Coordinates of C-alpha atoms and ligand atoms in Angstrom, one line a residue:
X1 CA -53.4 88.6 -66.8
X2 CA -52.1 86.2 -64.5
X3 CA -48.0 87.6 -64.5
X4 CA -46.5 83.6 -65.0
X5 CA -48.4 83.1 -68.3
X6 CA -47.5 86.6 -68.9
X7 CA -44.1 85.9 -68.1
X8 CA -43.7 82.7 -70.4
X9 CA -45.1 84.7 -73.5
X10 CA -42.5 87.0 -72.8
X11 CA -39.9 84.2 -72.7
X12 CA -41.5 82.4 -76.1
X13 CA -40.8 85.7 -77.8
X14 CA -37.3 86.3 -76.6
X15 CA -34.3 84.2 -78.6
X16 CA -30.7 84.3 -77.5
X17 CA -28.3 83.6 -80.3
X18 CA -25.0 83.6 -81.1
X19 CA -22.7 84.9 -84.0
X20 CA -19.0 85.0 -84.6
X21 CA -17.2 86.8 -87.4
X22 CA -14.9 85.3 -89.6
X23 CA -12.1 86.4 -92.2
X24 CA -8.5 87.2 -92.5
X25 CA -6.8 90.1 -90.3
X26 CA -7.5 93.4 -91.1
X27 CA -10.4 93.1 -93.2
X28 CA -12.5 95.3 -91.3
X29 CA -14.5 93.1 -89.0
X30 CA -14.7 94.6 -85.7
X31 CA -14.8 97.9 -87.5
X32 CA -18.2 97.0 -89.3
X33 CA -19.5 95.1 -85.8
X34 CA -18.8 98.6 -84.2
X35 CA -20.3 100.7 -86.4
X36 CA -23.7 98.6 -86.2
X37 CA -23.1 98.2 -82.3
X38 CA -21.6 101.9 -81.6
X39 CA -22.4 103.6 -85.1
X40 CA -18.8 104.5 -84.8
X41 CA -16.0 104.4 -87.2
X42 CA -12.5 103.9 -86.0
X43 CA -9.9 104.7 -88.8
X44 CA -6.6 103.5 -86.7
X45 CA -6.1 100.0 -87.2
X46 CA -6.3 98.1 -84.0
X47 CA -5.6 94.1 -83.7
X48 CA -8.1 91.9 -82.4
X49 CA -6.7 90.2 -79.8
X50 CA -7.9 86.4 -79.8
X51 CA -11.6 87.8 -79.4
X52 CA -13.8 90.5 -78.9
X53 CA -17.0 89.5 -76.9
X54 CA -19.9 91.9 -76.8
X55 CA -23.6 91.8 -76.4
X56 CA -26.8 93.3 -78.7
X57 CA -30.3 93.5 -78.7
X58 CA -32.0 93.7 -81.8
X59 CA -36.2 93.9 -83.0
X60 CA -37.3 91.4 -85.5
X61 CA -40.9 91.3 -85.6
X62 CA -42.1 90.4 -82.5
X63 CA -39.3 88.9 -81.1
X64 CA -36.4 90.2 -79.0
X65 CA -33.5 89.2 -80.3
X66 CA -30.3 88.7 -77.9
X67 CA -27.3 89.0 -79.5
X68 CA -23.8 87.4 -78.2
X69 CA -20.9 88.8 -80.6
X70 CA -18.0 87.2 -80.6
X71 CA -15.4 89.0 -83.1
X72 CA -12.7 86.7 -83.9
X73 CA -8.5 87.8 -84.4
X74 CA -8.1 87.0 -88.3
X75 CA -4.2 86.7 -87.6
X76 CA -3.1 82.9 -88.1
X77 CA -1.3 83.4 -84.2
X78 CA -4.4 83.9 -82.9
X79 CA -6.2 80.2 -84.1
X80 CA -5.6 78.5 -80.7
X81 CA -7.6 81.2 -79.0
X82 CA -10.4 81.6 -81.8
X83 CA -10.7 78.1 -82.4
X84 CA -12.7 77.2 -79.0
X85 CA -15.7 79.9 -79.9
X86 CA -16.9 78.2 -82.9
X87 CA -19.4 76.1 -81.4
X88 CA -23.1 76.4 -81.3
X89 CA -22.7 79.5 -83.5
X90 CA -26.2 80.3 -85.5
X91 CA -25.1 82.8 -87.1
X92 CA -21.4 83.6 -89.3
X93 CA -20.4 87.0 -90.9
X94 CA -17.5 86.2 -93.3
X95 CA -15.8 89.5 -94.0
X96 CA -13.2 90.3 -97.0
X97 CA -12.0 93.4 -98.3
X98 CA -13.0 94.0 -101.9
X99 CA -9.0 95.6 -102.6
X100 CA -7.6 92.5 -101.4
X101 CA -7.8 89.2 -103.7
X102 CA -6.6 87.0 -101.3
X103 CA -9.0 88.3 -98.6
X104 CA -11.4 86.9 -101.0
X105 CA -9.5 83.7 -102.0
X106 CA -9.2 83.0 -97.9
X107 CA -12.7 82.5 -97.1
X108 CA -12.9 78.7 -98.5
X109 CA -10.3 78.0 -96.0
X110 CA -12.1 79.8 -93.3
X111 CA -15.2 78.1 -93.6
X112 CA -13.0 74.9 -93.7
X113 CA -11.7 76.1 -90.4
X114 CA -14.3 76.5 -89.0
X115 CA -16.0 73.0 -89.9
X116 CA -12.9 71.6 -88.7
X117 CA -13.7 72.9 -85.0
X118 CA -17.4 72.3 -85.2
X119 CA -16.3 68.9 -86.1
X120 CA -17.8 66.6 -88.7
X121 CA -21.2 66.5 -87.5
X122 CA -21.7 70.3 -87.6
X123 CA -24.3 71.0 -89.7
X124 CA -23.8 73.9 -92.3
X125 CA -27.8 74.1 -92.8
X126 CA -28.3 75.0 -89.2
X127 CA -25.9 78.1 -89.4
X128 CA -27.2 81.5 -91.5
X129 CA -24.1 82.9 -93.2
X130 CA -23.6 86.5 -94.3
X131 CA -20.8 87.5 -96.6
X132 CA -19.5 91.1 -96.0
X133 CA -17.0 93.6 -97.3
X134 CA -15.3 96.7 -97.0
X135 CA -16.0 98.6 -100.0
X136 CA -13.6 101.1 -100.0
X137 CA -10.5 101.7 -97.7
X138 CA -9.0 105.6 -98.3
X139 CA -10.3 108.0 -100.4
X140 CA -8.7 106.6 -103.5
X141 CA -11.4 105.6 -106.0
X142 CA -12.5 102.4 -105.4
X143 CA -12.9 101.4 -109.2
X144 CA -9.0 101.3 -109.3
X145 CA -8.5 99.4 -106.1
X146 CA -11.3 97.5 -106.6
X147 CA -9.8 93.5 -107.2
X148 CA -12.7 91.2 -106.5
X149 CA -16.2 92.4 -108.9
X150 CA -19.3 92.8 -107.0
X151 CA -20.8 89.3 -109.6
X152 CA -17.3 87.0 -108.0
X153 CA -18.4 87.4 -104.1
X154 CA -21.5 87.4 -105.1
X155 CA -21.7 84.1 -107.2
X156 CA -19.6 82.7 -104.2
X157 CA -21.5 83.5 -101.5
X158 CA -25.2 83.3 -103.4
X159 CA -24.2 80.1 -105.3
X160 CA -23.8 78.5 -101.5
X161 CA -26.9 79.8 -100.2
X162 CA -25.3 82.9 -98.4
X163 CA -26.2 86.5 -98.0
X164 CA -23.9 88.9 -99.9
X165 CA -23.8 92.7 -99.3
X166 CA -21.6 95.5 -100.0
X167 CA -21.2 97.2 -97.3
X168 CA -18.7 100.3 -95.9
X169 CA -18.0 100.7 -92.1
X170 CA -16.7 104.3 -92.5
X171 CA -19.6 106.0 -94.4
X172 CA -22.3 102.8 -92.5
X173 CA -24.1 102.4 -95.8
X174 CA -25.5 99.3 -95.4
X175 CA -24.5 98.0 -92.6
X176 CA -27.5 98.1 -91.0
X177 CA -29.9 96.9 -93.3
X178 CA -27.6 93.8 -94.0
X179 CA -27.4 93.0 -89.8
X180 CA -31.8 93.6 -90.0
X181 CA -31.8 90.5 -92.8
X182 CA -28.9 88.7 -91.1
X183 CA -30.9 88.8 -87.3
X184 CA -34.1 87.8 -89.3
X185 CA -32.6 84.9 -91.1
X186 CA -31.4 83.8 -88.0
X187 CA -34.8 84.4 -86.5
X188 CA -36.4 82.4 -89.4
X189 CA -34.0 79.3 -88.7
X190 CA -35.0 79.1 -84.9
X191 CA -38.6 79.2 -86.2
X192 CA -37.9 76.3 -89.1
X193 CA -36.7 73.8 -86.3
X194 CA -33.1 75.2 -86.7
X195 CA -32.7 74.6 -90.4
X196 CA -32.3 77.2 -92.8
X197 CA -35.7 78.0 -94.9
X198 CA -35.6 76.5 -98.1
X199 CA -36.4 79.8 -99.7
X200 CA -33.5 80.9 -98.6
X201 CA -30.9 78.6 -100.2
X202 CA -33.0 79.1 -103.4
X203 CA -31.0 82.0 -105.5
X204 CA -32.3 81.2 -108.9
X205 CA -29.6 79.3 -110.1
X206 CA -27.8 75.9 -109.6
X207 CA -24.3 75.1 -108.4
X208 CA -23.8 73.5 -111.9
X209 CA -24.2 77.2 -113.0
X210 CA -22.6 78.4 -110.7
X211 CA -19.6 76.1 -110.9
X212 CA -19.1 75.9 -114.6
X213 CA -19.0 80.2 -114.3
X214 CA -16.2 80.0 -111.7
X215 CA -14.4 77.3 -113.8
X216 CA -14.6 79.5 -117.1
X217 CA -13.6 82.3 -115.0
X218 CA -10.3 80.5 -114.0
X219 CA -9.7 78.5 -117.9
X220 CA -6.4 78.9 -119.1
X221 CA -7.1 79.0 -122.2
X222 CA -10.1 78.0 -124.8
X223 CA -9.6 74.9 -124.9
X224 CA -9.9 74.6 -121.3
X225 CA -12.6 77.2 -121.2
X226 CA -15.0 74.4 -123.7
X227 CA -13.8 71.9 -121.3
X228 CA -11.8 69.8 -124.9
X229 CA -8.7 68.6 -125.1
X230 CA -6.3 70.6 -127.4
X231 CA -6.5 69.6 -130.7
X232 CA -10.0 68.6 -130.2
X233 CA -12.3 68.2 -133.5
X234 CA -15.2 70.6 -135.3
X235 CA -17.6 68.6 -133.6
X236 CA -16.2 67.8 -129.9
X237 CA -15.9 72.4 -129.7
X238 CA -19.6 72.2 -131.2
X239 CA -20.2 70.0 -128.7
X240 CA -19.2 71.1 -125.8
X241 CA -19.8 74.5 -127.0
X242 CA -23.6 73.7 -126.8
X243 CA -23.7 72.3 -123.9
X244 CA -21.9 75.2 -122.1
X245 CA -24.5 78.1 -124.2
X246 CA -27.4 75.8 -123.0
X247 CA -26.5 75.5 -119.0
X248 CA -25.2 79.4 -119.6
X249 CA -27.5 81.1 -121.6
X250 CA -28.3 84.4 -120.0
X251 CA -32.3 84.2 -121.3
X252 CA -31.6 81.1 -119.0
X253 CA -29.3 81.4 -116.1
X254 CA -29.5 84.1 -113.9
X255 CA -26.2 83.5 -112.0
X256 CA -24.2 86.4 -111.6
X257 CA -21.5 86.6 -114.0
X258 CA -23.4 84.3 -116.7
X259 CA -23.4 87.0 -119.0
X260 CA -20.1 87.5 -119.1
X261 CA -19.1 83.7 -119.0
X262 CA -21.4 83.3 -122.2
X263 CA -20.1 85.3 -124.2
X264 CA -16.7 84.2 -122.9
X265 CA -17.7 80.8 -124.2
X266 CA -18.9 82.1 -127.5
X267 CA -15.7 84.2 -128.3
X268 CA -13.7 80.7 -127.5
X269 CA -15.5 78.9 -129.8
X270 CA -14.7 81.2 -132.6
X271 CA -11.4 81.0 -132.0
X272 CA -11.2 77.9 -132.1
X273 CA -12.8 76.7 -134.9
X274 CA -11.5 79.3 -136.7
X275 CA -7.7 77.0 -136.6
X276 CA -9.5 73.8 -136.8
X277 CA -9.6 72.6 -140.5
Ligands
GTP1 P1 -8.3 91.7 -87.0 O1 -8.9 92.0 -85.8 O2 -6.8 91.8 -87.0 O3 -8.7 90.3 -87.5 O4 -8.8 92.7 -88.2 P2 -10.3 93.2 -88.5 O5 -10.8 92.4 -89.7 O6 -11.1 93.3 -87.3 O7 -10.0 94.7 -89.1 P3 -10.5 96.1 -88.5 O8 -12.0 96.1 -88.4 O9 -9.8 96.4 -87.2 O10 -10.1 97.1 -89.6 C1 -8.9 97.1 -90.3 C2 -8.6 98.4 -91.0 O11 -9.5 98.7 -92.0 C3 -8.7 99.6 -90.0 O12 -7.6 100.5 -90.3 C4 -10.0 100.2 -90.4 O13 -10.0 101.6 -90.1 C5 -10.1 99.9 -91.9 N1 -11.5 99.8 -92.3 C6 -12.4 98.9 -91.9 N2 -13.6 99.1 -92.6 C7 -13.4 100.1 -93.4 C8 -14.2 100.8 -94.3 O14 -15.4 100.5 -94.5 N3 -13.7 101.8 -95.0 C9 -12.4 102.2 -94.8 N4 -12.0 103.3 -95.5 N5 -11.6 101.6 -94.0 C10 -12.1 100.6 -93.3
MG2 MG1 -10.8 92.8 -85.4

């Protein structure tokens, strides 16, 4: 075969991307990055400074994948250097430790962050995201450090059309599994024109769902949980009650945490009605 032609199917095949990680300081970023890239773990905390660069190549079907890392400093004091590798990123890896609720509660302001530098034409469609996290930190058992449930980051990352995956840099497990379906969405995008496959931002539910679960989640009390105002009538808790048990029902809705918010729902309604004459 004549070695040009060759040559350009070579180049059709090959795809250079770029992804940046994302997430407050000592969440455990570089540490999963280096266990995919080195299959290494590093126990001794060491500061990102501004950014790490670093370069992969990954397989996804027929396709070489080139990978430019760049691992960005969670530390506020590092924003001036971080905030100039945003752009023309294809691909984000939001990390948050699972012991740490406001490693969790951060990532809304990092993704604001970063739209902020992409500036207000970025489009969100064109970037794959992948939501990971340290599941356990020492050898203390992680169901008492554990803050943030597996259905929270899940719903929150799922409910926006993200990847979630739990995921340990010390032991690896999982870590390269959730980089294989992170390169390959990636890989899927650049094949769609750049747009995230549709299948993809399909999870089964609807932000509605998703929504009302987080907003049950966070209710103050049952009257806020039905969404009434206190002192509201028989009628305005049925209601509301009915609308909630229809959008939630878990026969219905398979949002993560639905189950839980239901019958959360249910037990207010009792409640309620049970001091409304
Ligand atoms: P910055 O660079 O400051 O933004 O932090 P980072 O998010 O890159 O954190 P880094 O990866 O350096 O890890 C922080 C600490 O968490 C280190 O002490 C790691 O050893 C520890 N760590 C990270 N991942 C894991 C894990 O899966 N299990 C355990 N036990 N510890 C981890
Ligand atoms: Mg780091």
């Amino acid at each position: 075969m004549d070695s040009n032609v060759q040559k350009r199917r070579e180049n059709k095949k090959s795809l250079r991307v770029k992804v940046i990680s994302l997430g407050n300081a000592e969440v455990g970023k570089s540490c999963i990055i280096k266990r995919y890239c080195e299959k290494r773990f590093v126990p001794k905390y060491l500061a990102t400074i501004g950014i790490d660069y670093g370069v992969t190549k990954v397989q996804v079907r027929d396709r070489e994948i080139k990978v430019n890392i760049f691992d960005m400093a969670g530390h506020p004091f590092f924003y001036e250097v971080r905030n100039e590798f945003y752009k023309d990123s294809q691909g984000v890896v939001l990390v948050y430790d699972v012991g740490l609720r406001e490693s969790f509660d951060a990532l809304d302001s990092w993704l604001g962050e970063m739209k902020q530098e992409m500036g207000s034409m970025v489009n969100m469609e064109s970037i794959v995201f992948v939501v990971f996290n340290v599941t356990c930190r020492s050898t203390v058992d992680l169901t008492k450090r554990r803050v943030v449930d597996e259905g929270v980051g899940r719903l929150w990352a799922e409910s926006r059309g993200f990847h979630y995956f739990e995921t340990s840099a010390q032991s690896g497990e999982g870590i390269s599994e959730m980089f294989q379906a992170f390169f390959s969405s990636i890989t899927d995008m650049c094949e769609n024109g750049g747009k995230r496959p549709v299948a993809e931002v399909t999870v089964g539910f609807t932000k509605e769902q998703a929504d009302t679960i987080r907003r049950i989640r966070n209710s103050k009390d049952s009257w806020d949980m039905l969404g009434v105002k206190p002192g509201a009538t028989r009628e305005e808790v049925n209601k509301a009650y009915r609308k909630l048990a229809v959008l939630l029902h878990p026969d219905k809705c398979v949002a993560p945490g639905s189950e839980d918010a239901f019958k959360a729902v249910v037990n207010a309604r009792t409640s309620l009605l049970k001091n409304i004459k």
